Amino acid sequence: MDTHMPTDKDTFFIAGKPFQSRFLLGTGKFKNKQEMQATIRNSGAQIVTVALRRIDMETHQENILEYIPEDITLLTNTSGARNAKEAIRIAHLARESGYGDWIKIEVINDSKYLLPDNAETLEATRVLAQEGFIVLPYISADLYVARALVDAGAATVMPLGSLIGSNQGLKTKAFLKILIEEIDIPVIVDAGIGLPSQAAAAMEMGADAVLVNTAVATAQHPEIVAQAFAWATQAGRLAYLSRLRHPQDAAEASSPLTGFLYEQPASSANDQKGSVTTDNDQ
Amino acid sequence: MKIIVNGKEKTVADRISLDQLIASVCENPEYVIAEVNEDIVKSHLWGKTPLKDKDTIELVTFVGGG
């Protein structure tokens, strides 16, 4: 756990590469590429996810990469892969493009819940990490799988907050806390974050970063909420670094307890010795 | 001859090369990644890759995603 004082340089490292922003943005579901471009800018995100699909041979559109600044780290997901073998194939295709070898492993074999297959994800991570890819696996927050992913050479773990696209928030909070406590590589909460306050909550718990797509892209004003998410992520991070006190059961006055103008009531019924009936009373 | 491109059957000239196929279906090959019969073909080799009857070609590129 990090114990040094917070400074301006709260740099975030993935595979040795430094980042200032702890907010990662997904590029799916935007109304158009121009809106996506403005949103990336306003979010301050330095890492964005993209997917690989068959080219559209009917309509000739500009490629999405034309709208993503060159200094952004591109994180290609393996969406569409139903098993490790398919994820590995997609990763190879992504690497062939020359746009980097950062891969978000996303292995999903259920269309209703879009839950990741942790076992296949682990297998794909083992192979791809060995081949020199920077692997960021998307998983359900399972401690054993996360430990195995660390051993397999993953650069981070990315446990889900709730179902992809659901905006349900941090439903898996208790299990995210376990990973944050026990896993030494960065923990990036990915999927289901629906509000900036939820991004803040994840960071307050000690998450290293958050990844948001749907909540931003489907907002009426993505370019505006992008800023909210950026600030919320920073706010949560500063709150975590400042080591706020835990909740207390009883009240504790904020103003001084001496020099009152008026006599103060006793603090609770247990202090009023004369008023409680006991067996010794006549 | 008949080849399969992105899952769809396509009739093409008998002596077409991969770069010619790509140029015919795509305006900007810069972002395209190509597989022939499940093997990735590096872009500098597209011009030297003749296609055969029944070849299966996948042409993929980047799109928005989470």
mmCIF file of C-alpha atoms in Angstrom:
data_model
loop_
_atom_site.group_PDB
_atom_site.id
_atom_site.type_symbol
_atom_site.label_atom_id
_atom_site.label_comp_id
_atom_site.label_asym_id
_atom_site.label_seq_id
_atom_site.Cartn_x
_atom_site.Cartn_y
_atom_site.Cartn_z
ATOM 1 C CA MET A 1 0.000 0.000 0.000
ATOM 2 C CA ASP A 2 1.146 3.511 -0.870
ATOM 3 C CA THR A 3 2.235 5.502 2.193
ATOM 4 C CA HIS A 4 4.071 8.552 0.898
ATOM 5 C CA MET A 5 2.524 12.013 0.996
ATOM 6 C CA PRO A 6 0.318 13.017 -1.932
ATOM 7 C CA THR A 7 2.067 15.371 -4.290
ATOM 8 C CA ASP A 8 1.337 16.850 -7.700
ATOM 9 C CA LYS A 9 3.027 13.826 -9.159
ATOM 10 C CA ASP A 10 0.552 11.097 -8.257
ATOM 11 C CA THR A 11 1.694 9.263 -11.344
ATOM 12 C CA PHE A 12 -0.037 6.088 -12.336
ATOM 13 C CA PHE A 13 2.099 3.364 -13.930
ATOM 14 C CA ILE A 14 0.979 0.537 -16.161
ATOM 15 C CA ALA A 15 3.773 -1.761 -17.337
ATOM 16 C CA GLY A 16 6.242 0.942 -16.465
ATOM 17 C CA LYS A 17 4.531 3.599 -18.586
ATOM 18 C CA PRO A 18 3.530 6.730 -16.626
ATOM 19 C CA PHE A 19 0.109 8.336 -16.814
ATOM 20 C CA GLN A 20 -1.316 11.397 -15.074
ATOM 21 C CA SER A 21 -4.970 10.582 -15.657
ATOM 22 C CA ARG A 22 -6.649 7.728 -13.807
ATOM 23 C CA PHE A 23 -9.722 7.965 -15.983
ATOM 24 C CA LEU A 24 -9.877 5.569 -18.924
ATOM 25 C CA LEU A 25 -12.516 6.045 -21.604
ATOM 26 C CA GLY A 26 -14.242 3.583 -23.880
ATOM 27 C CA THR A 27 -15.046 4.739 -27.409
ATOM 28 C CA GLY A 28 -18.163 2.668 -28.074
ATOM 29 C CA LYS A 29 -21.732 3.935 -28.457
ATOM 30 C CA PHE A 30 -20.956 7.555 -29.341
ATOM 31 C CA LYS A 31 -23.380 9.263 -31.713
ATOM 32 C CA ASN A 32 -20.566 10.216 -34.041
ATOM 33 C CA LYS A 33 -16.801 10.391 -34.172
ATOM 34 C CA GLN A 34 -16.622 14.149 -33.687
ATOM 35 C CA GLU A 35 -18.489 13.864 -30.405
ATOM 36 C CA MET A 36 -16.187 11.062 -29.331
ATOM 37 C CA GLN A 37 -13.163 13.213 -30.147
ATOM 38 C CA ALA A 38 -14.423 16.176 -28.084
ATOM 39 C CA THR A 39 -15.290 13.838 -25.236
ATOM 40 C CA ILE A 40 -11.824 12.279 -25.165
ATOM 41 C CA ARG A 41 -10.334 15.755 -24.990
ATOM 42 C CA ASN A 42 -12.601 16.926 -22.167
ATOM 43 C CA SER A 43 -12.095 13.763 -20.149
ATOM 44 C CA GLY A 44 -8.312 14.075 -20.092
ATOM 45 C CA ALA A 45 -8.162 10.348 -20.691
ATOM 46 C CA GLN A 46 -4.764 9.116 -21.827
ATOM 47 C CA ILE A 47 -5.879 5.563 -22.488
ATOM 48 C CA VAL A 48 -8.928 4.696 -24.595
ATOM 49 C CA THR A 49 -10.332 1.357 -25.626
ATOM 50 C CA VAL A 50 -11.231 0.380 -29.186
ATOM 51 C CA ALA A 51 -12.460 -2.825 -30.803
ATOM 52 C CA LEU A 52 -11.605 -4.735 -33.978
ATOM 53 C CA ARG A 53 -14.322 -5.643 -36.476
ATOM 54 C CA ARG A 54 -14.645 -6.621 -40.097
ATOM 55 C CA ILE A 55 -14.389 -3.584 -42.357
ATOM 56 C CA ASP A 56 -17.599 -2.228 -43.756
ATOM 57 C CA MET A 57 -17.310 -2.845 -47.481
ATOM 58 C CA GLU A 58 -20.604 -1.110 -48.280
ATOM 59 C CA THR A 59 -20.122 2.347 -46.793
ATOM 60 C CA HIS A 60 -16.762 4.042 -46.776
ATOM 61 C CA GLN A 61 -16.347 5.966 -43.547
ATOM 62 C CA GLU A 62 -13.381 7.603 -41.968
ATOM 63 C CA ASN A 63 -11.576 5.357 -39.549
ATOM 64 C CA ILE A 64 -12.053 5.979 -35.850
ATOM 65 C CA LEU A 65 -8.296 6.272 -35.388
ATOM 66 C CA GLU A 66 -8.413 9.535 -37.348
ATOM 67 C CA TYR A 67 -10.359 10.967 -34.395
ATOM 68 C CA ILE A 68 -8.141 9.730 -31.589
ATOM 69 C CA PRO A 69 -5.055 11.872 -30.843
ATOM 70 C CA GLU A 70 -1.762 10.162 -31.565
ATOM 71 C CA ASP A 71 -0.450 10.546 -28.035
ATOM 72 C CA ILE A 72 -3.320 8.487 -26.614
ATOM 73 C CA THR A 73 -2.455 4.913 -25.629
ATOM 74 C CA LEU A 74 -4.761 2.663 -27.605
ATOM 75 C CA LEU A 75 -6.132 -0.288 -25.673
ATOM 76 C CA THR A 76 -7.661 -2.756 -28.122
ATOM 77 C CA ASN A 77 -10.261 -5.018 -26.571
ATOM 78 C CA THR A 78 -10.859 -8.586 -27.649
ATOM 79 C CA SER A 79 -14.624 -8.129 -27.677
ATOM 80 C CA GLY A 80 -16.244 -10.765 -29.820
ATOM 81 C CA ALA A 81 -13.921 -13.463 -28.499
ATOM 82 C CA ARG A 82 -15.828 -16.346 -26.929
ATOM 83 C CA ASN A 83 -12.774 -18.186 -25.682
ATOM 84 C CA ALA A 84 -9.041 -17.780 -25.132
ATOM 85 C CA LYS A 85 -8.111 -18.909 -28.652
ATOM 86 C CA GLU A 86 -10.290 -16.224 -30.251
ATOM 87 C CA ALA A 87 -8.998 -13.553 -27.863
ATOM 88 C CA ILE A 88 -5.422 -14.493 -28.786
ATOM 89 C CA ARG A 89 -6.251 -14.285 -32.485
ATOM 90 C CA ILE A 90 -7.767 -10.815 -32.052
ATOM 91 C CA ALA A 91 -4.729 -9.692 -30.084
ATOM 92 C CA HIS A 92 -2.458 -10.846 -32.919
ATOM 93 C CA LEU A 93 -4.542 -8.890 -35.416
ATOM 94 C CA ALA A 94 -4.347 -5.795 -33.223
ATOM 95 C CA ARG A 95 -0.587 -6.070 -32.926
ATOM 96 C CA GLU A 96 -0.261 -6.469 -36.684
ATOM 97 C CA SER A 97 -1.865 -3.050 -37.173
ATOM 98 C CA GLY A 98 1.196 -1.383 -35.716
ATOM 99 C CA TYR A 99 -0.887 0.646 -33.306
ATOM 100 C CA GLY A 100 0.581 -0.946 -30.215
ATOM 101 C CA ASP A 101 0.244 -4.122 -28.258
ATOM 102 C CA TRP A 102 -1.883 -3.068 -25.317
ATOM 103 C CA ILE A 103 -4.739 -5.537 -25.093
ATOM 104 C CA LYS A 104 -7.842 -5.556 -22.934
ATOM 105 C CA ILE A 105 -8.836 -9.205 -22.717
ATOM 106 C CA GLU A 106 -12.571 -9.459 -22.938
ATOM 107 C CA VAL A 107 -13.853 -13.021 -23.285
ATOM 108 C CA ILE A 108 -17.617 -13.241 -23.101
ATOM 109 C CA ASN A 109 -19.855 -16.142 -24.012
ATOM 110 C CA ASP A 110 -23.264 -14.913 -22.852
ATOM 111 C CA SER A 111 -25.239 -12.175 -24.555
ATOM 112 C CA LYS A 112 -27.643 -11.397 -21.723
ATOM 113 C CA TYR A 113 -25.236 -10.555 -18.939
ATOM 114 C CA LEU A 114 -21.983 -10.071 -20.860
ATOM 115 C CA LEU A 115 -20.093 -11.477 -17.903
ATOM 116 C CA PRO A 116 -16.445 -12.261 -18.560
ATOM 117 C CA ASP A 117 -15.207 -15.839 -18.593
ATOM 118 C CA ASN A 118 -12.472 -15.633 -15.959
ATOM 119 C CA ALA A 119 -10.944 -19.020 -16.833
ATOM 120 C CA GLU A 120 -10.593 -18.289 -20.556
ATOM 121 C CA THR A 121 -9.331 -14.796 -19.722
ATOM 122 C CA LEU A 122 -6.608 -16.298 -17.544
ATOM 123 C CA GLU A 123 -5.563 -18.677 -20.311
ATOM 124 C CA ALA A 124 -5.414 -15.874 -22.890
ATOM 125 C CA THR A 125 -3.398 -13.737 -20.458
ATOM 126 C CA ARG A 126 -0.824 -16.498 -19.952
ATOM 127 C CA VAL A 127 -0.222 -16.825 -23.680
ATOM 128 C CA LEU A 128 -0.288 -13.150 -24.601
ATOM 129 C CA ALA A 129 1.843 -11.938 -21.686
ATOM 130 C CA GLN A 130 4.436 -14.521 -22.732
ATOM 131 C CA GLU A 131 4.337 -13.063 -26.247
ATOM 132 C CA GLY A 132 5.138 -9.618 -24.897
ATOM 133 C CA PHE A 133 1.699 -8.008 -25.020
ATOM 134 C CA ILE A 134 0.708 -5.524 -22.307
ATOM 135 C CA VAL A 135 -2.315 -7.390 -20.986
ATOM 136 C CA LEU A 136 -5.192 -5.766 -19.098
ATOM 137 C CA PRO A 137 -7.719 -8.522 -18.366
ATOM 138 C CA TYR A 138 -11.392 -7.747 -17.743
ATOM 139 C CA ILE A 139 -12.743 -10.081 -15.046
ATOM 140 C CA SER A 140 -15.278 -10.697 -12.338
ATOM 141 C CA ALA A 141 -13.684 -9.736 -9.033
ATOM 142 C CA ASP A 142 -12.379 -13.146 -7.977
ATOM 143 C CA LEU A 143 -9.322 -13.138 -5.711
ATOM 144 C CA TYR A 144 -7.928 -16.476 -6.914
ATOM 145 C CA VAL A 145 -8.204 -15.493 -10.578
ATOM 146 C CA ALA A 146 -6.679 -12.107 -9.862
ATOM 147 C CA ARG A 147 -3.688 -13.717 -8.116
ATOM 148 C CA ALA A 148 -3.265 -16.124 -11.005
ATOM 149 C CA LEU A 149 -3.399 -13.203 -13.436
ATOM 150 C CA VAL A 150 -0.611 -11.471 -11.541
ATOM 151 C CA ASP A 151 1.472 -14.651 -11.815
ATOM 152 C CA ALA A 152 0.565 -14.953 -15.494
ATOM 153 C CA GLY A 153 2.046 -11.535 -16.218
ATOM 154 C CA ALA A 154 -0.996 -9.279 -16.452
ATOM 155 C CA ALA A 155 -0.160 -5.587 -16.257
ATOM 156 C CA THR A 156 -3.324 -4.761 -14.291
ATOM 157 C CA VAL A 157 -6.597 -6.418 -13.341
ATOM 158 C CA MET A 158 -9.889 -4.873 -14.389
ATOM 159 C CA PRO A 159 -12.741 -6.167 -12.221
ATOM 160 C CA LEU A 160 -16.281 -5.215 -13.117
ATOM 161 C CA GLY A 161 -18.278 -2.810 -10.946
ATOM 162 C CA SER A 162 -21.542 -4.150 -12.394
ATOM 163 C CA LEU A 163 -22.797 -5.464 -15.741
ATOM 164 C CA ILE A 164 -21.450 -3.810 -18.876
ATOM 165 C CA GLY A 165 -23.680 -0.961 -19.993
ATOM 166 C CA SER A 166 -25.998 -1.280 -16.997
ATOM 167 C CA ASN A 167 -25.040 1.941 -15.177
ATOM 168 C CA GLN A 168 -25.754 0.039 -11.927
ATOM 169 C CA GLY A 169 -22.658 1.320 -10.187
ATOM 170 C CA LEU A 170 -20.416 -0.564 -7.792
ATOM 171 C CA LYS A 171 -22.590 -3.623 -7.131
ATOM 172 C CA THR A 172 -19.437 -5.674 -6.547
ATOM 173 C CA LYS A 173 -18.040 -3.175 -4.023
ATOM 174 C CA ALA A 174 -17.161 -5.666 -1.282
ATOM 175 C CA PHE A 175 -15.218 -7.806 -3.731
ATOM 176 C CA LEU A 176 -13.507 -4.842 -5.369
ATOM 177 C CA LYS A 177 -12.207 -3.904 -1.907
ATOM 178 C CA ILE A 178 -10.705 -7.358 -1.517
ATOM 179 C CA LEU A 179 -8.796 -7.089 -4.775
ATOM 180 C CA ILE A 180 -7.655 -3.544 -3.992
ATOM 181 C CA GLU A 181 -6.343 -4.755 -0.634
ATOM 182 C CA GLU A 182 -4.681 -7.970 -1.816
ATOM 183 C CA ILE A 183 -3.506 -7.401 -5.391
ATOM 184 C CA ASP A 184 -0.294 -5.501 -5.968
ATOM 185 C CA ILE A 185 -0.688 -4.623 -9.646
ATOM 186 C CA PRO A 186 -3.072 -1.752 -10.527
ATOM 187 C CA VAL A 187 -6.768 -2.449 -10.042
ATOM 188 C CA ILE A 188 -8.903 -0.643 -12.606
ATOM 189 C CA VAL A 189 -12.654 -0.767 -11.985
ATOM 190 C CA ASP A 190 -14.262 -1.326 -15.371
ATOM 191 C CA ALA A 191 -17.944 -1.707 -16.366
ATOM 192 C CA GLY A 192 -21.142 -0.503 -14.837
ATOM 193 C CA ILE A 193 -20.000 2.841 -13.456
ATOM 194 C CA GLY A 194 -23.007 5.056 -14.133
ATOM 195 C CA LEU A 195 -22.306 8.307 -12.335
ATOM 196 C CA PRO A 196 -19.275 10.468 -11.629
ATOM 197 C CA SER A 197 -19.978 9.922 -7.919
ATOM 198 C CA GLN A 198 -19.545 6.182 -8.492
ATOM 199 C CA ALA A 199 -16.195 6.782 -10.166
ATOM 200 C CA ALA A 200 -15.268 8.878 -7.126
ATOM 201 C CA ALA A 201 -16.448 6.100 -4.809
ATOM 202 C CA ALA A 202 -14.265 3.544 -6.590
ATOM 203 C CA MET A 203 -11.239 5.827 -6.251
ATOM 204 C CA GLU A 204 -12.030 6.566 -2.592
ATOM 205 C CA MET A 205 -11.907 2.822 -1.939
ATOM 206 C CA GLY A 206 -8.378 2.779 -3.330
ATOM 207 C CA ALA A 207 -8.876 1.690 -6.915
ATOM 208 C CA ASP A 208 -5.979 2.767 -9.093
ATOM 209 C CA ALA A 209 -8.171 3.906 -11.978
ATOM 210 C CA VAL A 210 -11.609 3.553 -13.515
ATOM 211 C CA LEU A 211 -12.800 2.820 -17.043
ATOM 212 C CA VAL A 212 -16.125 4.220 -18.204
ATOM 213 C CA ASN A 213 -17.841 3.974 -21.572
ATOM 214 C CA THR A 214 -21.642 3.707 -21.598
ATOM 215 C CA ALA A 215 -22.345 6.319 -18.922
ATOM 216 C CA VAL A 216 -20.377 8.910 -20.884
ATOM 217 C CA ALA A 217 -21.297 7.965 -24.448
ATOM 218 C CA THR A 218 -25.025 7.629 -23.792
ATOM 219 C CA ALA A 219 -25.376 10.852 -21.789
ATOM 220 C CA GLN A 220 -27.192 13.646 -23.588
ATOM 221 C CA HIS A 221 -24.015 15.702 -23.352
ATOM 222 C CA PRO A 222 -21.007 13.405 -23.330
ATOM 223 C CA GLU A 223 -18.500 16.232 -23.691
ATOM 224 C CA ILE A 224 -19.838 17.797 -20.480
ATOM 225 C CA VAL A 225 -20.079 14.660 -18.373
ATOM 226 C CA ALA A 226 -16.583 13.684 -19.491
ATOM 227 C CA GLN A 227 -15.268 16.567 -17.432
ATOM 228 C CA ALA A 228 -17.412 15.543 -14.468
ATOM 229 C CA PHE A 229 -15.941 12.053 -14.600
ATOM 230 C CA ALA A 230 -12.418 13.424 -14.849
ATOM 231 C CA TRP A 231 -12.915 15.617 -11.790
ATOM 232 C CA ALA A 232 -14.744 12.897 -9.857
ATOM 233 C CA THR A 233 -11.898 10.469 -10.506
ATOM 234 C CA GLN A 234 -9.363 13.012 -9.257
ATOM 235 C CA ALA A 235 -11.535 13.928 -6.274
ATOM 236 C CA GLY A 236 -11.858 10.304 -5.247
ATOM 237 C CA ARG A 237 -8.139 9.781 -5.612
ATOM 238 C CA LEU A 238 -7.278 12.792 -3.453
ATOM 239 C CA ALA A 239 -9.793 11.630 -0.844
ATOM 240 C CA TYR A 240 -8.101 8.240 -0.764
ATOM 241 C CA LEU A 241 -4.623 9.745 -0.480
ATOM 242 C CA SER A 242 -5.665 12.065 2.342
ATOM 243 C CA ARG A 243 -6.604 9.093 4.539
ATOM 244 C CA LEU A 244 -9.965 10.313 5.776
ATOM 245 C CA ARG A 245 -11.135 9.046 9.148
ATOM 246 C CA HIS A 246 -13.505 6.082 9.209
ATOM 247 C CA PRO A 247 -17.187 6.569 10.102
ATOM 248 C CA GLN A 248 -17.875 6.818 13.864
ATOM 249 C CA ASP A 249 -20.920 5.391 15.664
ATOM 250 C CA ALA A 250 -21.499 8.371 17.914
ATOM 251 C CA ALA A 251 -21.370 12.091 17.312
ATOM 252 C CA GLU A 252 -18.254 14.135 17.974
ATOM 253 C CA ALA A 253 -18.703 17.868 18.283
ATOM 254 C CA SER A 254 -17.077 20.115 15.711
ATOM 255 C CA SER A 255 -17.095 23.171 17.970
ATOM 256 C CA PRO A 256 -15.256 23.472 21.367
ATOM 257 C CA LEU A 257 -16.659 21.669 24.437
ATOM 258 C CA THR A 258 -15.736 24.419 26.938
ATOM 259 C CA GLY A 259 -16.812 27.994 27.563
ATOM 260 C CA PHE A 260 -20.466 27.360 26.790
ATOM 261 C CA LEU A 261 -22.921 30.189 27.470
ATOM 262 C CA TYR A 262 -25.547 27.640 28.482
ATOM 263 C CA GLU A 263 -25.327 24.431 30.493
ATOM 264 C CA GLN A 264 -25.235 21.466 28.119
ATOM 265 C CA PRO A 265 -27.421 18.347 28.462
ATOM 266 C CA ALA A 266 -25.783 15.117 29.590
ATOM 267 C CA SER A 267 -24.353 13.114 26.738
ATOM 268 C CA SER A 268 -26.662 10.068 27.152
ATOM 269 C CA ALA A 269 -29.264 8.363 29.451
ATOM 270 C CA ASN A 270 -26.497 6.197 31.062
ATOM 271 C CA ASP A 271 -24.897 9.323 32.611
ATOM 272 C CA GLN A 272 -28.060 10.344 34.495
ATOM 273 C CA LYS A 273 -27.416 8.148 37.623
ATOM 274 C CA GLY A 274 -30.302 9.541 39.668
ATOM 275 C CA SER A 275 -33.003 8.883 37.109
ATOM 276 C CA VAL A 276 -32.610 5.181 36.361
ATOM 277 C CA THR A 277 -34.635 2.762 38.546
ATOM 278 C CA THR A 278 -32.569 -0.053 40.071
ATOM 279 C CA ASP A 279 -33.339 -3.009 42.356
ATOM 280 C CA ASN A 280 -31.859 -1.018 45.263
ATOM 281 C CA ASP A 281 -34.488 1.665 45.116
ATOM 282 C CA GLN A 282 -36.972 1.899 47.971
ATOM 283 C CA MET B 1 -12.810 -17.316 -59.229
ATOM 284 C CA LYS B 2 -14.816 -17.349 -56.020
ATOM 285 C CA ILE B 3 -13.336 -16.280 -52.693
ATOM 286 C CA ILE B 4 -14.891 -15.538 -49.306
ATOM 287 C CA VAL B 5 -14.341 -12.054 -47.965
ATOM 288 C CA ASN B 6 -15.558 -11.244 -44.461
ATOM 289 C CA GLY B 7 -17.894 -14.205 -44.538
ATOM 290 C CA LYS B 8 -19.453 -13.383 -47.912
ATOM 291 C CA GLU B 9 -18.800 -15.079 -51.215
ATOM 292 C CA LYS B 10 -17.288 -12.809 -53.829
ATOM 293 C CA THR B 11 -16.438 -13.388 -57.474
ATOM 294 C CA VAL B 12 -13.109 -11.868 -58.496
ATOM 295 C CA ALA B 13 -10.632 -12.023 -61.343
ATOM 296 C CA ASP B 14 -8.495 -15.179 -61.447
ATOM 297 C CA ARG B 15 -5.168 -13.440 -60.932
ATOM 298 C CA ILE B 16 -5.993 -10.906 -58.259
ATOM 299 C CA SER B 17 -3.549 -10.156 -55.473
ATOM 300 C CA LEU B 18 -4.486 -9.305 -51.900
ATOM 301 C CA ASP B 19 -3.620 -5.607 -52.245
ATOM 302 C CA GLN B 20 -5.826 -5.351 -55.310
ATOM 303 C CA LEU B 21 -8.713 -6.949 -53.451
ATOM 304 C CA ILE B 22 -8.266 -4.614 -50.497
ATOM 305 C CA ALA B 23 -8.068 -1.550 -52.745
ATOM 306 C CA SER B 24 -11.310 -2.612 -54.427
ATOM 307 C CA VAL B 25 -13.301 -2.801 -51.184
ATOM 308 C CA CYS B 26 -11.677 -0.194 -49.036
ATOM 309 C CA GLU B 27 -10.805 3.482 -49.545
ATOM 310 C CA ASN B 28 -8.155 3.682 -46.849
ATOM 311 C CA PRO B 29 -6.105 0.510 -46.451
ATOM 312 C CA GLU B 30 -3.891 2.165 -43.855
ATOM 313 C CA TYR B 31 -5.933 0.854 -40.934
ATOM 314 C CA VAL B 32 -6.793 -2.542 -42.392
ATOM 315 C CA ILE B 33 -5.414 -5.794 -41.050
ATOM 316 C CA ALA B 34 -5.679 -8.797 -43.362
ATOM 317 C CA GLU B 35 -5.871 -12.540 -42.851
ATOM 318 C CA VAL B 36 -5.821 -15.119 -45.644
ATOM 319 C CA ASN B 37 -6.938 -18.601 -44.601
ATOM 320 C CA GLU B 38 -6.485 -17.631 -40.942
ATOM 321 C CA ASP B 39 -2.916 -16.393 -41.395
ATOM 322 C CA ILE B 40 -2.184 -12.709 -40.928
ATOM 323 C CA VAL B 41 -0.516 -11.221 -44.017
ATOM 324 C CA LYS B 42 1.739 -8.249 -43.311
ATOM 325 C CA SER B 43 0.814 -5.182 -45.346
ATOM 326 C CA HIS B 44 4.137 -4.973 -47.178
ATOM 327 C CA LEU B 45 3.398 -8.453 -48.546
ATOM 328 C CA TRP B 46 -0.122 -7.747 -49.800
ATOM 329 C CA GLY B 47 1.159 -7.025 -53.299
ATOM 330 C CA LYS B 48 3.046 -10.320 -53.326
ATOM 331 C CA THR B 49 0.118 -12.416 -52.130
ATOM 332 C CA PRO B 50 -1.879 -13.858 -55.027
ATOM 333 C CA LEU B 51 -5.326 -15.140 -54.085
ATOM 334 C CA LYS B 52 -6.560 -18.616 -54.998
ATOM 335 C CA ASP B 53 -9.976 -20.053 -55.586
ATOM 336 C CA LYS B 54 -11.864 -20.671 -52.319
ATOM 337 C CA ASP B 55 -9.458 -18.554 -50.239
ATOM 338 C CA THR B 56 -11.030 -17.132 -47.088
ATOM 339 C CA ILE B 57 -10.076 -13.550 -46.424
ATOM 340 C CA GLU B 58 -10.792 -11.480 -43.321
ATOM 341 C CA LEU B 59 -10.296 -7.723 -43.455
ATOM 342 C CA VAL B 60 -10.620 -6.025 -40.080
ATOM 343 C CA THR B 61 -10.099 -2.575 -38.671
ATOM 344 C CA PHE B 62 -10.527 -0.500 -35.536
ATOM 345 C CA VAL B 63 -13.964 0.676 -34.399
ATOM 346 C CA GLY B 64 -15.344 2.233 -31.246
ATOM 347 C CA GLY B 65 -15.627 -0.138 -28.316
ATOM 348 C CA GLY B 66 -15.598 -0.317 -24.516
#
